[in-house]
Structure formats: C-alpha cells, structure tokens
Coordinates of C-alpha atoms in Angstrom, one line a residue:
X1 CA -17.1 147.3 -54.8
X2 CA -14.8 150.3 -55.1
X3 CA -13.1 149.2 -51.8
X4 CA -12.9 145.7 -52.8
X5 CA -10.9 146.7 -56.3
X6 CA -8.4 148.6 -54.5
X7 CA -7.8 146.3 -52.1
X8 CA -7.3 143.9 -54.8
X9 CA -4.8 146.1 -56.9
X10 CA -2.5 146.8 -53.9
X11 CA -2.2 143.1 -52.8
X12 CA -1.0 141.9 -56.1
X13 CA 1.3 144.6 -56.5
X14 CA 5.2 143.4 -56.5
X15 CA 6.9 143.4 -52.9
X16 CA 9.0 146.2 -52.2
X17 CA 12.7 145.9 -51.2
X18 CA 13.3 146.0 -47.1
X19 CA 16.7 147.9 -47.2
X20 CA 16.5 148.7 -43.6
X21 CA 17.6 145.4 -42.4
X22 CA 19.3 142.5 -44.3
X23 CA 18.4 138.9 -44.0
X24 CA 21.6 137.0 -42.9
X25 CA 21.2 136.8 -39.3
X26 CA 24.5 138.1 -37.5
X27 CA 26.5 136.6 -34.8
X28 CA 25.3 136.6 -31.1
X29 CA 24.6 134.6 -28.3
X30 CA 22.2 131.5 -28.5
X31 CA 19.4 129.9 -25.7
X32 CA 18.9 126.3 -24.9
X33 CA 15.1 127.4 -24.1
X34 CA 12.6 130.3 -25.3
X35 CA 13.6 133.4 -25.7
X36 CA 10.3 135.9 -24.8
X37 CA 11.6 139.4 -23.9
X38 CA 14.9 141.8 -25.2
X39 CA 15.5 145.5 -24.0
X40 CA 18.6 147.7 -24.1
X41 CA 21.0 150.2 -22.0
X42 CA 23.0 151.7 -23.4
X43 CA 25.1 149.0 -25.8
X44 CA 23.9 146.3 -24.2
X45 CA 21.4 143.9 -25.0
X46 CA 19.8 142.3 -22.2
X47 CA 17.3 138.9 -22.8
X48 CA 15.1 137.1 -20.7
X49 CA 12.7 134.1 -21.5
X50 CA 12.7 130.0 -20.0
X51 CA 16.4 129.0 -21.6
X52 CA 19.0 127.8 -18.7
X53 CA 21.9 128.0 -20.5
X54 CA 23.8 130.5 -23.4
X55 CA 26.1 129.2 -26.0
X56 CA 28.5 131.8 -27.2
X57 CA 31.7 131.0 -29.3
X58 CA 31.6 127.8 -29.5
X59 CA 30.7 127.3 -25.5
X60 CA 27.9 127.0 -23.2
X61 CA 27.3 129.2 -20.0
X62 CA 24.8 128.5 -17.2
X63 CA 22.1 131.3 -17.5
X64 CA 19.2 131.0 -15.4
X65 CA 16.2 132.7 -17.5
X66 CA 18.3 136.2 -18.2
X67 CA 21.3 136.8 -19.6
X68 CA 23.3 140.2 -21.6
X69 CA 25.4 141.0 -24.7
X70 CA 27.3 143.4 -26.2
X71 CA 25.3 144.6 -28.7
X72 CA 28.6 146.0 -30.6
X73 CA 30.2 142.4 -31.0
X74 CA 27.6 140.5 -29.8
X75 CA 29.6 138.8 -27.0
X76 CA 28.3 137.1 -24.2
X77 CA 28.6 139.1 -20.8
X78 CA 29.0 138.3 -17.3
X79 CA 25.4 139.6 -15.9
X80 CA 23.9 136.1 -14.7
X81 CA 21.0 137.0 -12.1
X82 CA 19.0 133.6 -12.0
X83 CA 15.3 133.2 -12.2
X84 CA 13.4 130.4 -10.7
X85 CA 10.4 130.6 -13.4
X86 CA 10.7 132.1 -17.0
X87 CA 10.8 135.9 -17.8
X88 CA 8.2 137.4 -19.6
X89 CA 9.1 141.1 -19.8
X90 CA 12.1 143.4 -19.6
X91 CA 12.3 146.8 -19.6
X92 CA 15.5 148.9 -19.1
X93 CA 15.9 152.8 -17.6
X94 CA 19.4 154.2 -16.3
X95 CA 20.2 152.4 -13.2
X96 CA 18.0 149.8 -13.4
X97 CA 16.6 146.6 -15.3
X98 CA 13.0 145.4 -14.7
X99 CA 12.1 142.0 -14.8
X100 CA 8.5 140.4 -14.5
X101 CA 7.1 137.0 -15.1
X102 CA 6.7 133.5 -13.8
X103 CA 9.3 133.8 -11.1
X104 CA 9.1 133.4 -7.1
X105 CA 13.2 134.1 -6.7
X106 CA 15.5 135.9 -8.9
X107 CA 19.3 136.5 -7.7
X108 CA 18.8 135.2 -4.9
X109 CA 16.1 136.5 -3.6
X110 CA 12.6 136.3 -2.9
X111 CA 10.0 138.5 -5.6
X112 CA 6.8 137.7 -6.4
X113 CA 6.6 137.9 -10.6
X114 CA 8.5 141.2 -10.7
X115 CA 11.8 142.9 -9.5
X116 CA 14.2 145.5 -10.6
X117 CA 17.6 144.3 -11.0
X118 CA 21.4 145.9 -11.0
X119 CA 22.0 146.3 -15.3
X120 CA 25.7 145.6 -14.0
X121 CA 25.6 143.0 -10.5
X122 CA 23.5 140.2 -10.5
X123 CA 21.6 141.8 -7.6
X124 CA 18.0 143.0 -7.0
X125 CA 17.2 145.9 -5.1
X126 CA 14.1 146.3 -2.7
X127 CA 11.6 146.9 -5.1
X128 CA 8.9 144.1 -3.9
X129 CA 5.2 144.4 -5.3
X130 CA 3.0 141.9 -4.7
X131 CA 1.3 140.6 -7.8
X132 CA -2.0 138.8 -7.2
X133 CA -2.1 137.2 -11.0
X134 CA 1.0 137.2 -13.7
X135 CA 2.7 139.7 -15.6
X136 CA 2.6 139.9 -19.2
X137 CA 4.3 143.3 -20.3
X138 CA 6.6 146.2 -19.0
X139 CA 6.8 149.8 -19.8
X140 CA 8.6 152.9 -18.8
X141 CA 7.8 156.6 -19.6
X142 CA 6.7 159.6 -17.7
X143 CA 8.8 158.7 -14.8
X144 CA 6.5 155.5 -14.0
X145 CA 7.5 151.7 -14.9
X146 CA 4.0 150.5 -15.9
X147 CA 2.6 146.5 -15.8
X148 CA 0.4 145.1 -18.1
X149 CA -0.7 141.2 -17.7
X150 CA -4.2 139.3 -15.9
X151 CA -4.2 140.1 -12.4
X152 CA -6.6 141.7 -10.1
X153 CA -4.4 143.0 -6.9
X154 CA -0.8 144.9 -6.5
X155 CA 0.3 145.6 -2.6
X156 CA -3.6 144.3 -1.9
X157 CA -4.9 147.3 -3.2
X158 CA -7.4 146.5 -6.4
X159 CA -5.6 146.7 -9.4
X160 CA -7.3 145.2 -13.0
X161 CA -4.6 144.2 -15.3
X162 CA -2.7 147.4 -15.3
X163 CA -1.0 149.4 -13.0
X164 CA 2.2 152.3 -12.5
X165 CA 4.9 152.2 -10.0
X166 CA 6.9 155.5 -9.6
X167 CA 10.3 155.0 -10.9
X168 CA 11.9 157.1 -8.1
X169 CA 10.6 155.2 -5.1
X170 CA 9.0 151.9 -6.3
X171 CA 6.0 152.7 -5.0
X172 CA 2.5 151.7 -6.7
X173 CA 1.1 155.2 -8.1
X174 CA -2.2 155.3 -6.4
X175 CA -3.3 158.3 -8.8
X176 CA -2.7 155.9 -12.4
X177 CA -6.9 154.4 -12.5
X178 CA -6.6 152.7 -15.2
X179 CA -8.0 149.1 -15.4
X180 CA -9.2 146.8 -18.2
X181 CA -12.0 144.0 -18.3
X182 CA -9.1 141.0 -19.3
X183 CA -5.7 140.5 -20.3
X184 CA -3.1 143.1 -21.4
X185 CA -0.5 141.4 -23.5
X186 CA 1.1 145.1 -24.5
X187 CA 2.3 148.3 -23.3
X188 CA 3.7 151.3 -25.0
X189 CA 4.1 154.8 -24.4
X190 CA 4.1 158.1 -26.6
X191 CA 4.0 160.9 -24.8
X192 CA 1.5 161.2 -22.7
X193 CA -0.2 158.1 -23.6
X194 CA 0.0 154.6 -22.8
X195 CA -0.8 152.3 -25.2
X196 CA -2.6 149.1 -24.0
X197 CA -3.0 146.0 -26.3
X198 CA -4.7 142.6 -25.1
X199 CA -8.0 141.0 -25.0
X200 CA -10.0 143.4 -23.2
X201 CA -13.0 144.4 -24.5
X202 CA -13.6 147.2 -21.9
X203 CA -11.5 150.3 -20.3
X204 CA -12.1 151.9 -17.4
X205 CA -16.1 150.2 -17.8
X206 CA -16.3 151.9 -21.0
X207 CA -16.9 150.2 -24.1
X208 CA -16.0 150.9 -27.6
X209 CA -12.3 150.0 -27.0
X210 CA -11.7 146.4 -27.6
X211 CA -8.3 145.3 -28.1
X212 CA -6.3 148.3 -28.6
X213 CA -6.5 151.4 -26.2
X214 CA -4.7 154.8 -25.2
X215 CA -5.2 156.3 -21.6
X216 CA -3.4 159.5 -19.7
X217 CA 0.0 158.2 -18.6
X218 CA -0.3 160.2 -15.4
X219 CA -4.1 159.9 -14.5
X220 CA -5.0 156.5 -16.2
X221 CA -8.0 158.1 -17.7
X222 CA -9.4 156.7 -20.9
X223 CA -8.4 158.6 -23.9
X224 CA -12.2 158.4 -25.6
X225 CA -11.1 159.8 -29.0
X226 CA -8.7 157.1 -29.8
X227 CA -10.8 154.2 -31.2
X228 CA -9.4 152.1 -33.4
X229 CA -10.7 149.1 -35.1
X230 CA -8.7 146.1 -33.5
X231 CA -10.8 143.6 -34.3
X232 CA -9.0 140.4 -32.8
X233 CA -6.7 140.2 -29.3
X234 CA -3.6 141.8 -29.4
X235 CA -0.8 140.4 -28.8
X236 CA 2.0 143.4 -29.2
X237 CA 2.0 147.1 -29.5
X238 CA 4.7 149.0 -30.7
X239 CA 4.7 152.9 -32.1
X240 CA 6.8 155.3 -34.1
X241 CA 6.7 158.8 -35.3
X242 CA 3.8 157.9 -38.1
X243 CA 1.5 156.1 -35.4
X244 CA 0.7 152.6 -33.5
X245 CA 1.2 149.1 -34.8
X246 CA 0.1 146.0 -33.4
X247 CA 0.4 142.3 -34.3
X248 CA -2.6 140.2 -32.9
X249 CA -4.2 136.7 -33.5
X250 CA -8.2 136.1 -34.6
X251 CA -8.9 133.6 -37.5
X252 CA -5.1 133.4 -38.8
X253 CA -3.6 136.6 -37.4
X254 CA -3.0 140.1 -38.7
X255 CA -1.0 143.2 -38.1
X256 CA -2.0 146.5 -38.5
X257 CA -0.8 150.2 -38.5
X258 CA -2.9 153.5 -37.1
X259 CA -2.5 156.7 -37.1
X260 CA -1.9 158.1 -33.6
X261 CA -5.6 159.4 -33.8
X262 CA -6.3 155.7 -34.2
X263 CA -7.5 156.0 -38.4
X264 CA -6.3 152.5 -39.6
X265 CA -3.2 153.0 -42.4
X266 CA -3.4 149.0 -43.2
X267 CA -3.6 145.9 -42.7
X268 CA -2.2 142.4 -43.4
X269 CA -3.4 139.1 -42.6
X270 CA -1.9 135.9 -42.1
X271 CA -2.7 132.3 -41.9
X272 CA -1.6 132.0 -38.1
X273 CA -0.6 134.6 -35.2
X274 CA 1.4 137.4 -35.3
X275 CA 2.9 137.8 -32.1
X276 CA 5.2 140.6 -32.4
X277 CA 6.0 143.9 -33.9
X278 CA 8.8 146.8 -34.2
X279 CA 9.7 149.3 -36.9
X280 CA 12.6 150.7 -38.3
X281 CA 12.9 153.8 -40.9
X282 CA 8.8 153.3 -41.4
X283 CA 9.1 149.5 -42.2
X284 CA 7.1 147.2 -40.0
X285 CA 8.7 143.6 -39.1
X286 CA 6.0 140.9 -37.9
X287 CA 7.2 137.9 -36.1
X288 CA 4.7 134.9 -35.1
X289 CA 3.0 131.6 -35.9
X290 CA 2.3 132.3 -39.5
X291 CA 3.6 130.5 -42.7
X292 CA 2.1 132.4 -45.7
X293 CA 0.9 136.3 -45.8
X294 CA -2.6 136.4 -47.4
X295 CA -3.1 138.7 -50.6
X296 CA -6.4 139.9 -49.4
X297 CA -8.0 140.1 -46.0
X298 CA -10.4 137.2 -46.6
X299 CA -9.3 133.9 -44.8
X300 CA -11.5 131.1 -43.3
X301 CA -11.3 127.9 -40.7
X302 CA -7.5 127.5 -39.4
X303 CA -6.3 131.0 -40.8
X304 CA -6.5 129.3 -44.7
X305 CA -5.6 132.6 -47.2
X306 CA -9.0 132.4 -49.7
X307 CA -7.7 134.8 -52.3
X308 CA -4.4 132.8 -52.4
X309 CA -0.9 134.0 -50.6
X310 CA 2.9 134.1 -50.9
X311 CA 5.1 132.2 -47.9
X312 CA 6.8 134.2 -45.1
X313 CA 7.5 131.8 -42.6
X314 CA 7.2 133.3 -39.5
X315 CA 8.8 137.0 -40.2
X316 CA 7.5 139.1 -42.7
X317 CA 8.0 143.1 -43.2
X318 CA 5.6 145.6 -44.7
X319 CA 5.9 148.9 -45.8
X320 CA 4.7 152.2 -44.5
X321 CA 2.1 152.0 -47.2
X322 CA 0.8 149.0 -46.0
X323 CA 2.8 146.8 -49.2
X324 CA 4.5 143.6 -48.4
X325 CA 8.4 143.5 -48.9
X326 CA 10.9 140.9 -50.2
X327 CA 12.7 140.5 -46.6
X328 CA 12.1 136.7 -46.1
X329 CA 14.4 135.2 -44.1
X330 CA 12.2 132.6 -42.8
X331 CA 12.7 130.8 -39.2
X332 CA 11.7 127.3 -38.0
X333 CA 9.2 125.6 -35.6
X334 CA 5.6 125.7 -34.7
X335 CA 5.6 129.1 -32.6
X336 CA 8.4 130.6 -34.1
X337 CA 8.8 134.7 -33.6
X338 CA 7.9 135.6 -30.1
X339 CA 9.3 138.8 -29.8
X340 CA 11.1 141.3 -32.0
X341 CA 12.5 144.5 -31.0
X342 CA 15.2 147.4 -32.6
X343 CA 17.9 148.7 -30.2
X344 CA 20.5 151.9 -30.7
X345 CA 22.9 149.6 -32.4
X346 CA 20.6 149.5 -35.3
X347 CA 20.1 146.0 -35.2
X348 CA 16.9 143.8 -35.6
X349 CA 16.3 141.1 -32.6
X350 CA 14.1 138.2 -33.2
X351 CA 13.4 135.9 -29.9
X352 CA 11.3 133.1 -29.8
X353 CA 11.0 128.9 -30.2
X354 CA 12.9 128.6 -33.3
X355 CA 16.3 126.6 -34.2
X356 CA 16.9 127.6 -37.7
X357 CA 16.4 131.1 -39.2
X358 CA 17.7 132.9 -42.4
X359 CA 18.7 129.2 -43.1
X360 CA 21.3 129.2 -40.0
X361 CA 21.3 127.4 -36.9
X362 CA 20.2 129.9 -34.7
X363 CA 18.6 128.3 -31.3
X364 CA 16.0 130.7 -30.0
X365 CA 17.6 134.2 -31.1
X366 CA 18.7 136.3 -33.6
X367 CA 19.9 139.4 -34.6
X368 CA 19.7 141.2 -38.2

C-alpha cells in the first residue's frame, strides 16, 4: 500500500517546465516518405528512412532514401548516395557514414543491407558483409561498428542478431560472442558496454535478461550483474551520464530510466508505443504511437490509461525524477515519432510518419 500512495502522489503532481528544448519546431529539410534513422559529423546532420525526395526552401530534390543538412542553418546539402530499399540505421565516425537496412544497392553499387559510405561523395567504399536476415540498429564505440537486428549469419559465419566489425579494416570481429535468442531493435555503448534492447528473452543462453541487456564491448560476454526489469520489447536504448533509458511497447507502451547498475529510476506508461528515446541536460524526450501519458502504471486492453491520463500526442518529456513535463508539441498520424535523437548543435530531431507537428506542416521531420 505504501508503494501504491507514492506512486499516486508523484503522478498527480503538476508537470514540470522542459526548458531544454522549446516547442516550435525550427526550419529544416522535409521527406516525401518516412524518416527512421538521424546521426551527425561534425555539423552535419545526416537522415536516412523510405522518402525519395527532400523539400527545402520552397523546392523539392530527388533523394533516394538518405539525404544531409547543415545542422547550423538547416540547409539542404548536396550528399545524394541512393538506396534501393529504405534505411534503417545510421551511424556516423570520422571518415565514414554507416548505412544498414532494406537495401540491395546504394550509390551505385551492390551491398547486401549494410555499407559504409563517403560523409562527403556519394560513394561507398569496399566494406561488403553479407547479412543473412535484416538490420535493425547501428553502433560505434571501442573502435568496432556493432549491428543489432534478426539475422542468423554475417560472412557465413554464425552470427545471432548481433555482431562487431572492426572499424579499421571492416572485418567481422571473430572475438565479439555475443548473440541473443530474437530481435535486437537497439544498440548503445558506454564504455565498455554495449547496450542491447529488443525482444530477446535470452543472452548468450542465459536467462534473466529479457529485453534490456549489457555485454563486454570487446569480448561480447554477458555482463550478469546488470539486470534490469524491462518488462515489454524494446524498442530504443539511449544513455547518459545518470544511466540507460529505453522506450518499448507491451500493453500501451512505456519508457523507463536505470541506473547504469540497472536499479530502475522510473517509469511512465502510455496508451500506445514508445518507439524512441534521447536526453538532453537529464530530461528524457519519448517519441511513438501514443496519444495520452497514463497517471499511474495501470492500463488495460488497447493501452486504455485506468487511473485516467493527460494527452501527449506522440512526444512527451519527463524529468530526471521520473515527473512528466509541459513540453507538448504534439505531431500527427497513426505511427507518429520513429526516431528522436540530440546532435552537437544542440538541437532536438524527431523522424518519423508524421505531417504536422508543434502545429506546423512538417512532413516526416523536425528539429527543436
């Protein structure tokens, strides 16, 4: 009962003021068709998803599945590689950007679901895995690009859902063992830790991790210690200096915050999926599926709020202490947020399905 009470005198609490990031979106570049991955080099913004085509001041440009922008002006650049299938994942190191996703060619040339790419020419370089399954997620640290998604082989060799490539020669790290029982949908790494997010319920054979996991970012091994309480499929993982969040789905959909130890610091539930997360200065955004943000944790068939619920259609942002704030600019559509993600500009970028957000005609992307 104790538990209960509390739980009850936080909810109902009044939302606290976001002041990390405003709610008028700001001007850049628009998509014709979803927007599903961002990452950044430097000033740049680069974007990948299914859209063939960018509008930027008042024009359209062909852009075959990935396309770049100043993130200081938010003009539309010249980088054009095409895709032949939709682009899942981007992640972005000196030298290089890493593509992976639904594609059999990209700039021109053949790659099976993954290929790393010029950040200047639309060129790709001889990095050529072979992925028996798709690609979900992309992750660098530790001098490794990592791959997270449902597949069972890379270059033949056995590979279950997860697997490292060294950064210097492209070559699949033989040493990284780590493997999961299903789909990753999330990397991230801290350190020397990878986080894994999905809809595994095993690591490595081992249970007691469902969900959410940590292993070595050199070795793969399981890191046994970590074990939080993820108690739907994950759909994003993201971390910051006070621990791991994630946004997942279950009945309605929730995000939560850990410590790195894996302790859980909160959690809020919503009446459909949260698909993605990032922080900034300790504040937590949540993109997703969701229209309303449940006062309690109790919801039943279709993600309905029991304990009643204030709207936040399909952002939302919630405190380090777990409270939800007034930042509710609000986007369109029936999958709304897909991914969300902070760059060195400072700025907030929402991808995704929608048209409309922050009451502006937006197609697909925005940036706060």
């Amino acid at each position: 009962m104790r538990f209960l009470l509390l739980v009850v005198l936080f909810v109902l609490s009044p939302a606290t003021p976001a002041r990390a990031v405003e709610s008028d979106p700001r001007v850049a570049p628009t998509f014709n068709g979803t927007v599903q991955a961002v990452a950044y080099l430097g000033t740049t913004v680069y974007v990948g998803g299914a859209f063939t085509k960018a509008s930027w001041g008042g024009r359209s440009y062909p852009r075959e599945r990935l396309a770049a922008f100043d993130g200081r002006t938010g003009a539309l650049l010249s980088w054009a590689p095409a895709a032949d299938g939709p682009v899942a994942a981007l992640a972005a190191t000196p030298g290089a950007i890493y593509a992976a996703g639904g594609f059999h060619r990209i700039a021109g040339a053949k790659r099976d679901s993954i290929a790393r790419l010029s950040p200047t020419e639309d060129t790709v370089t001889a990095f050529r895995p072979d992925i028996a399954g798709t690609p979900y997620t992309l992750a660098i640290g530790n001098g490794r690009l990592y791959l997270g998604g449902s597949f069972t082989a890379v270059n033949g060799r056995k590979a279950r859902n997860v697997a490292a490539f060294s950064l210097r020669t492209g070559k699949l790290d033989r040493t990284w063992r780590a493997s999961t029982d299903d789909r990753v949908h999330a990397l991230a790494v801290a350190g020397d830790r990878v986080f894994l997010g999905g809809a595994f319920k095993k690591v490595a054979s081992a249970k007691g991790h469902p969900h959410l996991a940590a292993v070595h970012a050199v070795t793969g091994a399981l890191d046994r210690r970590f074990r939080p309480r993820a108690v739907a499929e994950v759909n994003a993982v993201t971390i910051d200096g006070a621990g791991v969040y994630t946004a997942g789905g279950g009945q309605g959909g929730r995000a939560a915050a850990y410590t790195l130890k894996g302790a859980t610091r909160w959690q809020r539930v919503f009446d459909g999926d949260a698909t993605a997360i990032t922080t900034i200065d300790g504040t937590a955004y949540v993109g997703g599926h969701f229209d309303r943000v449940c006062l309690t944790a109790r919801n039943g068939a279709q993600g309905r709020c029991l304990d009643g619920s204030v709207p936040r259609v399909k952002l939302a942002a919630v405190t380090g202490g777990g409270r939800l704030t007034d930042w509710n600019p609000q986007a369109n559509g029936v999958i709304g947020v897909r991914v969300l993600n902070t760059g060195p500009t400072g700025a907030l970028d929402a991808g995704g399905d929608f048209t409309m957000i922050g009451g502006l005609v937006r197609p697909r992307f925005a940036r706060f």
